[in-house]
XYZ file of C-alpha atoms in Angstrom:
566
model
C 0.000 0.000 0.000
C 1.528 3.334 -0.990
C 1.728 6.356 1.305
C -1.260 8.208 -0.250
C -3.548 5.208 0.234
C -2.466 4.894 3.853
C -3.216 8.611 4.485
C -6.671 8.331 2.935
C -7.463 5.330 5.086
C -6.391 7.131 8.262
C -8.501 10.172 7.309
C -11.558 8.024 6.683
C -11.106 6.334 10.024
C -10.914 9.701 11.763
C -14.106 10.934 10.096
C -15.986 7.829 11.093
C -14.834 8.322 14.662
C -16.036 11.938 14.680
C -19.440 11.009 13.332
C -19.941 8.296 15.880
C -18.645 10.177 18.959
C -19.136 13.963 18.641
C -17.177 14.819 21.780
C -17.779 17.673 24.252
C -20.006 20.708 23.370
C -18.077 23.831 22.579
C -20.999 26.317 22.801
C -24.628 26.689 23.773
C -27.126 24.841 21.589
C -30.516 26.582 21.199
C -33.610 24.789 19.924
C -36.415 27.332 19.249
C -39.191 24.794 19.063
C -42.178 27.155 19.614
C -41.928 30.706 18.260
C -44.915 33.124 18.394
C -46.077 34.545 15.082
C -45.669 38.116 16.324
C -42.537 39.174 18.148
C -42.396 42.936 18.739
C -39.303 42.705 20.941
C -36.356 40.327 21.454
C -34.144 39.948 24.496
C -30.971 42.041 24.377
C -28.019 42.484 26.687
C -28.941 44.394 29.882
C -32.623 43.523 29.497
C -34.479 42.121 32.471
C -36.410 38.921 31.894
C -38.993 36.896 33.719
C -39.344 33.285 32.661
C -40.368 29.806 33.672
C -38.049 26.858 33.153
C -37.455 23.188 33.766
C -33.770 22.274 34.235
C -32.623 18.702 33.432
C -29.329 16.874 32.913
C -28.433 16.152 29.348
C -27.066 12.762 30.260
C -30.121 11.155 31.831
C -32.945 13.753 31.615
C -33.214 13.919 35.365
C -34.691 17.212 36.637
C -32.508 19.258 38.939
C -34.567 22.487 39.203
C -37.880 23.993 38.107
C -39.505 27.413 38.533
C -42.851 25.692 38.007
C -42.252 23.569 41.083
C -41.551 26.692 43.124
C -44.671 28.385 41.718
C -42.748 31.503 40.871
C -41.125 32.652 37.631
C -37.406 33.380 37.611
C -36.319 37.021 37.240
C -32.886 38.230 36.219
C -30.888 40.552 33.997
C -29.271 39.233 30.854
C -25.640 39.672 29.794
C -24.145 41.079 32.981
C -23.037 37.836 34.665
C -26.052 37.388 36.866
C -26.830 34.138 35.092
C -24.548 31.318 34.070
C -22.810 32.254 30.858
C -24.740 29.678 28.848
C -28.078 31.109 29.867
C -26.867 34.657 29.231
C -26.215 33.512 25.676
C -29.194 31.176 25.378
C -31.790 33.837 26.256
C -30.614 36.450 23.734
C -33.022 37.083 20.873
C -35.888 35.374 22.653
C -39.524 36.594 22.280
C -42.220 36.720 24.914
C -44.214 33.435 24.807
C -41.399 31.726 22.936
C -40.384 28.273 24.092
C -36.833 27.176 23.542
C -34.557 24.420 24.736
C -31.103 25.650 25.734
C -28.314 23.063 26.108
C -25.378 24.452 28.091
C -21.916 22.812 28.173
C -20.143 22.603 31.570
C -17.648 25.348 30.868
C -20.584 27.744 30.307
C -22.494 26.395 33.310
C -20.996 25.186 36.615
C -17.781 23.762 35.193
C -15.686 21.036 36.735
C -16.795 21.905 40.260
C -20.608 21.751 40.035
C -22.692 23.414 42.716
C -24.151 22.620 46.102
C -24.328 18.894 45.639
C -27.138 19.386 43.136
C -25.221 19.738 39.905
C -22.218 17.409 39.566
C -18.921 18.428 37.956
C -18.791 18.647 34.166
C -22.574 18.353 33.813
C -24.257 19.346 30.567
C -27.461 21.179 31.479
C -30.683 21.464 29.498
C -33.106 24.342 30.202
C -36.640 24.235 28.773
C -37.595 27.930 28.903
C -40.861 29.870 28.476
C -40.245 33.639 28.336
C -42.934 35.661 30.096
C -41.625 39.227 30.201
C -38.907 41.598 28.968
C -38.081 45.088 30.161
C -35.187 47.471 30.437
C -34.391 50.219 32.890
C -34.477 52.654 29.981
C -38.010 51.640 28.993
C -40.768 54.223 28.973
C -44.522 53.869 28.863
C -45.409 52.687 25.373
C -48.625 53.986 23.846
C -50.276 52.600 20.743
C -53.470 54.213 19.454
C -55.914 51.532 18.333
C -58.891 53.684 17.423
C -59.569 57.411 17.626
C -62.811 59.291 16.853
C -62.790 61.616 13.853
C -63.588 64.639 16.007
C -62.085 65.259 19.418
C -63.170 68.411 21.211
C -61.260 67.697 24.387
C -58.407 65.493 25.581
C -57.612 64.262 29.063
C -55.260 66.310 31.225
C -53.832 66.199 34.730
C -56.488 66.887 37.419
C -59.252 65.640 35.115
C -61.598 62.917 36.313
C -61.895 60.028 33.877
C -64.138 57.028 33.484
C -62.717 54.245 31.360
C -63.036 50.577 30.538
C -59.984 48.376 30.297
C -58.618 44.876 29.884
C -55.391 44.366 31.829
C -52.997 41.601 30.767
C -49.456 40.607 31.466
C -46.996 40.877 28.600
C -47.576 37.188 27.959
C -51.247 37.904 27.301
C -52.601 36.464 30.556
C -55.626 38.465 31.720
C -55.329 39.726 35.281
C -58.263 42.178 35.440
C -61.085 43.679 33.376
C -63.609 46.422 34.068
C -65.884 44.823 31.467
C -66.243 41.701 33.619
C -67.520 43.913 36.446
C -69.760 45.856 34.051
C -68.491 49.096 35.581
C -65.965 51.671 34.438
C -62.852 52.483 36.445
C -63.248 56.045 37.711
C -60.363 58.175 38.954
C -58.515 61.481 38.859
C -55.430 61.853 36.671
C -52.088 63.116 37.888
C -52.903 62.934 41.584
C -51.243 59.634 42.481
C -54.423 57.563 42.466
C -53.059 55.346 39.670
C -49.778 53.596 39.004
C -47.352 56.044 37.415
C -47.471 54.395 34.018
C -51.252 54.670 33.755
C -51.221 58.277 34.938
C -48.940 58.961 31.999
C -50.595 56.662 29.473
C -54.075 58.110 29.925
C -53.049 61.700 29.189
C -54.159 63.283 25.918
C -56.952 60.805 25.191
C -60.265 61.637 23.541
C -63.642 60.286 24.568
C -64.155 57.131 22.537
C -60.425 56.636 21.930
C -58.863 53.192 22.358
C -55.256 52.792 23.381
C -52.810 50.045 24.196
C -50.706 51.203 27.134
C -47.646 49.100 27.979
C -46.260 49.883 31.417
C -42.805 48.608 32.531
C -42.671 47.076 36.023
C -40.892 50.015 37.685
C -43.817 52.267 36.599
C -46.357 49.671 37.703
C -46.217 47.466 40.830
C -42.456 46.806 40.761
C -40.814 44.161 42.929
C -43.887 43.537 45.064
C -46.440 42.865 42.379
C -50.085 43.088 43.405
C -51.927 40.290 45.128
C -52.004 36.949 43.391
C -52.820 38.278 39.939
C -49.827 40.496 39.202
C -46.444 38.896 39.873
C -43.349 40.881 40.885
C -41.565 42.796 38.141
C -44.404 42.388 35.671
C -44.881 44.505 32.588
C -48.555 45.401 32.324
C -50.554 45.868 29.150
C -53.806 47.847 29.318
C -56.279 48.084 26.456
C -58.191 51.229 27.409
C -61.422 52.859 26.173
C -62.130 56.367 27.482
C -65.834 56.683 28.278
C -65.984 60.021 30.069
C -63.857 62.966 31.171
C -64.506 66.142 33.095
C -62.765 68.552 35.414
C -64.128 69.675 38.787
C -63.877 73.238 37.507
C -66.091 72.529 34.482
C -69.316 74.476 34.025
C -72.328 73.687 31.876
C -71.535 73.850 28.159
C -74.361 75.090 25.941
C -74.209 74.814 22.164
C -77.017 76.321 20.098
C -77.893 73.934 17.271
C -80.874 75.752 15.783
C -82.329 79.142 16.754
C -85.564 80.239 15.043
C -85.640 83.636 13.378
C -87.745 86.374 14.889
C -87.399 85.196 18.483
C -88.863 87.991 20.611
C -88.975 86.229 23.962
C -86.632 83.866 25.801
C -87.024 81.772 28.922
C -86.336 83.207 32.370
C -86.542 81.943 35.941
C -90.130 81.175 36.889
C -91.218 80.195 33.383
C -92.816 76.823 32.763
C -91.265 74.954 29.830
C -92.165 71.943 27.714
C -89.314 70.336 25.813
C -88.232 67.123 24.161
C -84.798 65.657 24.778
C -82.407 62.810 24.166
C -80.080 62.156 27.088
C -76.759 60.423 26.376
C -73.408 59.879 27.995
C -70.329 61.361 26.345
C -69.654 58.131 24.489
C -73.061 58.454 22.819
C -74.882 55.804 24.869
C -78.549 56.764 25.233
C -79.870 56.667 28.791
C -83.228 58.442 28.401
C -85.462 60.053 25.797
C -88.755 61.934 25.973
C -89.308 61.035 22.323
C -89.489 57.347 23.229
C -92.252 58.145 25.731
C -93.979 60.396 23.169
C -94.340 63.010 25.894
C -92.487 66.250 26.558
C -90.686 66.922 29.814
C -92.516 69.730 31.616
C -91.049 71.787 34.442
C -90.487 75.197 35.976
C -87.152 76.883 35.280
C -84.733 77.976 37.979
C -86.766 76.640 40.871
C -84.857 73.439 41.651
C -87.193 70.955 39.991
C -84.423 69.692 37.690
C -80.684 69.096 38.164
C -78.677 72.254 38.699
C -76.969 72.143 35.323
C -80.253 71.821 33.452
C -81.752 74.720 35.412
C -78.893 76.858 34.081
C -79.087 75.498 30.539
C -82.822 76.182 30.185
C -82.319 79.934 30.580
C -82.496 82.174 27.506
C -84.214 79.729 25.159
C -86.586 80.546 22.313
C -89.625 78.497 21.376
C -88.460 76.043 18.722
C -84.795 76.345 19.663
C -82.547 73.269 19.683
C -79.580 73.070 22.022
C -76.912 70.601 23.056
C -76.170 70.799 26.776
C -73.159 69.117 28.418
C -73.488 68.879 32.203
C -70.596 67.784 34.454
C -71.517 65.387 37.269
C -71.125 67.961 40.052
C -74.017 69.824 38.393
C -75.926 66.613 37.656
C -76.145 63.456 39.780
C -72.657 63.555 41.294
C -70.672 60.569 42.495
C -73.746 58.498 43.341
C -75.529 58.582 39.996
C -79.049 57.164 39.811
C -79.214 53.411 40.467
C -78.434 51.383 37.354
C -79.754 54.237 35.242
C -76.926 56.787 35.450
C -73.500 55.740 36.782
C -71.662 57.773 39.372
C -69.585 60.733 38.148
C -71.199 60.638 34.694
C -71.151 63.635 32.370
C -74.587 64.008 30.793
C -75.325 65.285 27.295
C -78.824 66.519 26.488
C -80.051 67.402 23.008
C -83.154 69.460 23.725
C -85.906 70.944 21.550
C -88.136 73.588 23.110
C -91.797 73.045 22.255
C -93.194 75.976 24.235
C -92.943 77.904 27.468
C -95.056 80.348 29.400
C -95.229 82.181 32.677
C -98.115 81.656 35.093
C -98.697 85.418 34.898
C -98.971 85.476 31.082
C -102.164 86.980 29.593
C -103.799 85.904 26.365
C -101.814 87.488 23.554
C -103.878 88.824 20.637
C -102.469 90.052 17.349
C -104.783 91.449 14.649
C -103.515 90.336 11.236
C -106.391 91.750 9.133
C -109.122 94.267 9.867
C -111.930 95.215 7.422
C -112.402 98.865 6.502
C -115.983 98.883 7.779
C -116.761 97.602 11.240
C -120.294 98.400 12.399
C -120.528 95.745 15.093
C -118.055 94.008 17.351
C -118.534 90.663 18.996
C -119.363 90.667 22.686
C -120.961 88.507 25.360
C -124.216 86.759 24.356
C -123.524 87.173 20.628
C -123.836 84.176 18.371
C -120.810 83.986 16.086
C -119.512 81.784 13.301
C -115.756 81.621 12.812
C -112.919 79.768 11.121
C -109.894 78.602 13.081
C -106.651 76.648 13.038
C -105.400 75.405 16.408
C -101.710 74.472 16.656
C -98.985 73.894 19.199
C -96.243 76.487 19.293
C -93.918 74.221 17.293
C -96.407 74.352 14.417
C -98.064 70.983 15.018
C -101.663 71.346 13.818
C -104.173 69.963 16.302
C -107.532 71.046 14.896
C -108.960 73.125 12.088
C -112.491 74.176 11.187
C -111.665 73.244 7.595
C -112.011 69.576 8.522
C -115.740 70.049 9.171
C -118.617 70.666 6.756
C -119.738 73.838 8.557
C -118.110 76.680 10.438
C -117.676 76.673 14.195
C -120.565 78.325 16.026
C -120.655 79.525 19.613
C -122.377 81.978 21.885
C -119.882 84.216 23.570
C -120.032 84.140 27.331
C -121.783 80.790 27.474
C -118.639 78.885 28.553
C -118.711 76.796 25.423
C -115.020 77.373 24.604
C -111.840 77.701 26.672
C -111.334 81.061 28.382
C -108.458 82.120 26.162
C -110.373 81.482 22.970
C -113.385 83.306 24.426
C -111.168 86.325 25.005
C -109.611 86.045 21.581
C -113.013 86.057 19.867
C -114.369 89.137 21.644
C -114.251 92.569 20.065
C -113.937 91.210 16.529
C -115.519 92.603 13.392
C -116.932 90.361 10.692
C -114.035 89.624 8.328
C -111.387 90.357 10.952
C -108.489 87.866 11.378
C -106.392 87.352 14.473
C -103.518 85.287 15.858
C -104.089 84.370 19.493
C -101.566 82.759 21.855
C -103.251 81.092 24.820
C -101.218 80.006 27.858
C -102.423 76.786 29.492
C -104.006 78.515 32.481
C -106.413 80.066 29.957
C -106.561 76.827 27.951
C -106.738 73.220 29.104
C -104.363 73.601 32.053
C -102.346 70.647 33.252
C -104.790 68.110 31.823
C -104.751 66.507 28.411
C -107.821 67.254 26.332
C -108.652 65.614 23.037
C -105.132 65.543 21.680
C -103.957 68.696 23.454
C -100.909 67.827 25.616
C -100.733 68.738 29.288
C -99.729 72.362 30.005
C -99.601 73.189 26.300
C -99.543 76.751 24.975
C -102.006 76.957 22.077
C -101.797 79.066 18.939
C -105.082 79.987 17.203
C -105.577 81.602 13.802
C -109.097 83.070 13.834
C -111.442 84.679 11.291
C -114.900 85.985 12.253
C -117.338 85.071 9.472
C -120.791 85.932 10.871
C -122.102 87.812 13.890
C -125.624 87.784 15.336
C -126.162 90.074 18.282
C -127.457 88.178 21.265
C -129.526 88.673 24.399
C -128.422 88.427 28.043
C -128.189 85.012 29.596
C -131.595 83.844 30.849
C -133.534 85.905 28.281
C -135.042 84.817 24.971
C -136.122 88.280 23.764
C -135.121 91.833 24.666
C -136.187 95.280 23.564
C -133.620 97.407 21.829
C -134.282 100.765 23.391
C -137.758 101.503 24.793
C -140.642 99.162 24.027
C -144.178 100.361 22.978
C -146.094 102.222 25.636
C -148.848 101.163 26.175
C -147.946 97.653 25.042
C -151.328 95.935 24.453
C -152.689 98.371 21.830
C -149.426 97.921 19.894
C -149.818 94.154 20.018
C -153.518 94.271 19.012
C -152.793 94.869 15.361
C -156.445 94.515 14.204
C -157.948 96.370 17.181
C -160.345 93.573 18.219
C -159.218 93.609 21.868
C -157.665 90.159 21.631
C -154.342 88.830 20.320
C -154.155 85.197 19.123
C -150.802 83.380 18.560
C -150.630 84.316 14.883
C -151.092 88.009 15.605
C -148.597 87.861 18.532
C -146.051 86.203 16.245
C -146.440 88.890 13.591
C -145.999 91.619 16.222
C -142.776 90.128 17.641
C -141.296 89.566 14.201
C -142.083 93.169 13.229
C -140.160 94.363 16.286
C -137.169 92.221 15.334
C -137.273 93.308 11.683
C -137.514 96.941 12.718
C -134.519 96.625 15.023
C -136.674 97.360 18.071
C -136.370 93.866 19.580
C -133.991 90.910 19.514
C -134.621 87.168 19.806
C -131.913 84.876 21.225
C -129.857 83.754 18.242
C -129.271 80.106 17.537
C -132.731 78.959 18.714
C -135.809 78.430 16.546
C -137.776 81.709 16.494
C -141.195 80.010 16.291
C -140.418 78.055 19.470
C -139.365 81.161 21.342
C -142.487 83.078 20.242
C -144.770 80.152 21.140
C -143.227 79.966 24.640
C -143.657 83.725 25.093
C -147.314 83.526 23.993
C -148.089 80.560 26.274
C -146.632 82.361 29.258
C -148.851 85.416 28.583
C -152.033 83.453 27.793
C -152.795 82.894 31.456
C -156.240 81.245 31.060
C -154.975 79.127 28.154
C -157.869 80.071 25.842
C -155.644 80.635 22.808
C -155.659 84.446 22.960
C -154.229 87.271 25.044
C -156.522 90.046 26.313
C -155.500 93.298 27.992
C -156.368 92.008 31.476
C -153.841 89.196 31.045
C -151.136 91.658 30.073
C -150.575 93.004 33.572
C -146.796 93.050 33.509
C -144.564 95.918 32.573
C -143.253 96.257 29.079
C -139.798 95.133 30.092
C -141.248 91.944 31.581
C -142.350 90.744 28.148
C -138.809 89.550 27.596
C -138.638 87.978 31.071
C -141.652 85.865 30.336
C -139.507 83.922 27.906
C -136.672 83.202 30.316
C -134.591 80.276 29.266
C -133.382 77.661 31.691
C -130.067 77.193 29.949
């Protein structure tokens, strides 16, 4: 065998020996057998880590240590000699929730001496590691905006009071607390030491409705002590936060006019009674109450303590038909207690209000003449029978009734209590053809009671036109003389001079007086019936005729004989 063949044979033998017996490890071997899909941060030198591990011997797999058995994760700093050299190397580049197997040779572990009778000399160690947390002394609070409303009129600041929902997890994703599970927001002041430092910082500058991820390093959270059983020592905390509400104790009521009608000549003042619709929401837009849903306005006096203090202020200076948005801080609403399950404590309330009408208990009927005819020989007054057109509306323009919906005009006798007091007043003193607009406060209308579609305490608006006017007679009378009657009376009644007056002759006499403007029958009642009643009352012996002896009353008493029992 030549020299070259011998060398090749020796080389082959050496390679076979190497493949069969690899010899001692020269460096750490890392098996990353479970890597999370997302890894925002990897372990670097000088980082602090918190991890669980099982430690076994490479030779026989026997366990020599376990953080799981102790029930407490291991905490240390990487790269500064606080760990065995192999673990300092083996943990670098690791992600939270990553699982890796780190095999450490003796010279990077406990060497030829071992330790404490637990680890023998020259032992190869295997660590099965689950990384739970990473942080660095240079870390700051990390803020990631998840969702932000398009408009943001105000952001949180130190000394503000905030109400927010949150999910709190460890960096590994393990949930340790949630306001949602309690169905109640977390409520606190900012910048006054009521929160961990990292949250005090992370909540600043947020809008209502904004969502943030706030990552707080341990030294700005609960540090070395942790908190109870849920937050371990030196834990990085991750809060997913939704701001629900914010206010400052110095806040006042905020009023924003949304719609102001033109030609507003009167605004609300203390002592007025107001009817308005509203939607009540929290600042995040959640509806808590609505008068629209009840199909009934909210009715109250202004400035007299019947509503929350902030609303009493906001209802000042309003026009009928005006729409406002009112933001009321809790110290001017329901305070820290709230109202049962209806309104939470320390809630800012937002009211979108629409004024339907208002009045003052001292208001008179308001009459405005919109058209007056050139000739006006008679004006309507008590006892007159009138015919008129009308539209009856609420002050927001909602039409309630109109005479146009009927086949004939409305007819009434003034002073007979057939219509509400305000309408009675509005119809008096009118000429035929005259038109008016009449505003009737509820104390001259239907008062606090509903009436045929008219809401409680409603101010009514009438458009009136007088179409026909028949002069009337005083209540209790069916006929009256206009001026002085005939004197003596019987000869005037005895038209044919035969000393007796039958019904037909009496009827002709009365009608002549009416036609000549000397007498007046009660309008609205059949004339023949009135005349027959008058005749029967005078025909005392009921023989079908009146003689002078039966006419023993004074001339004025002729009308009284026909008294009506209305």
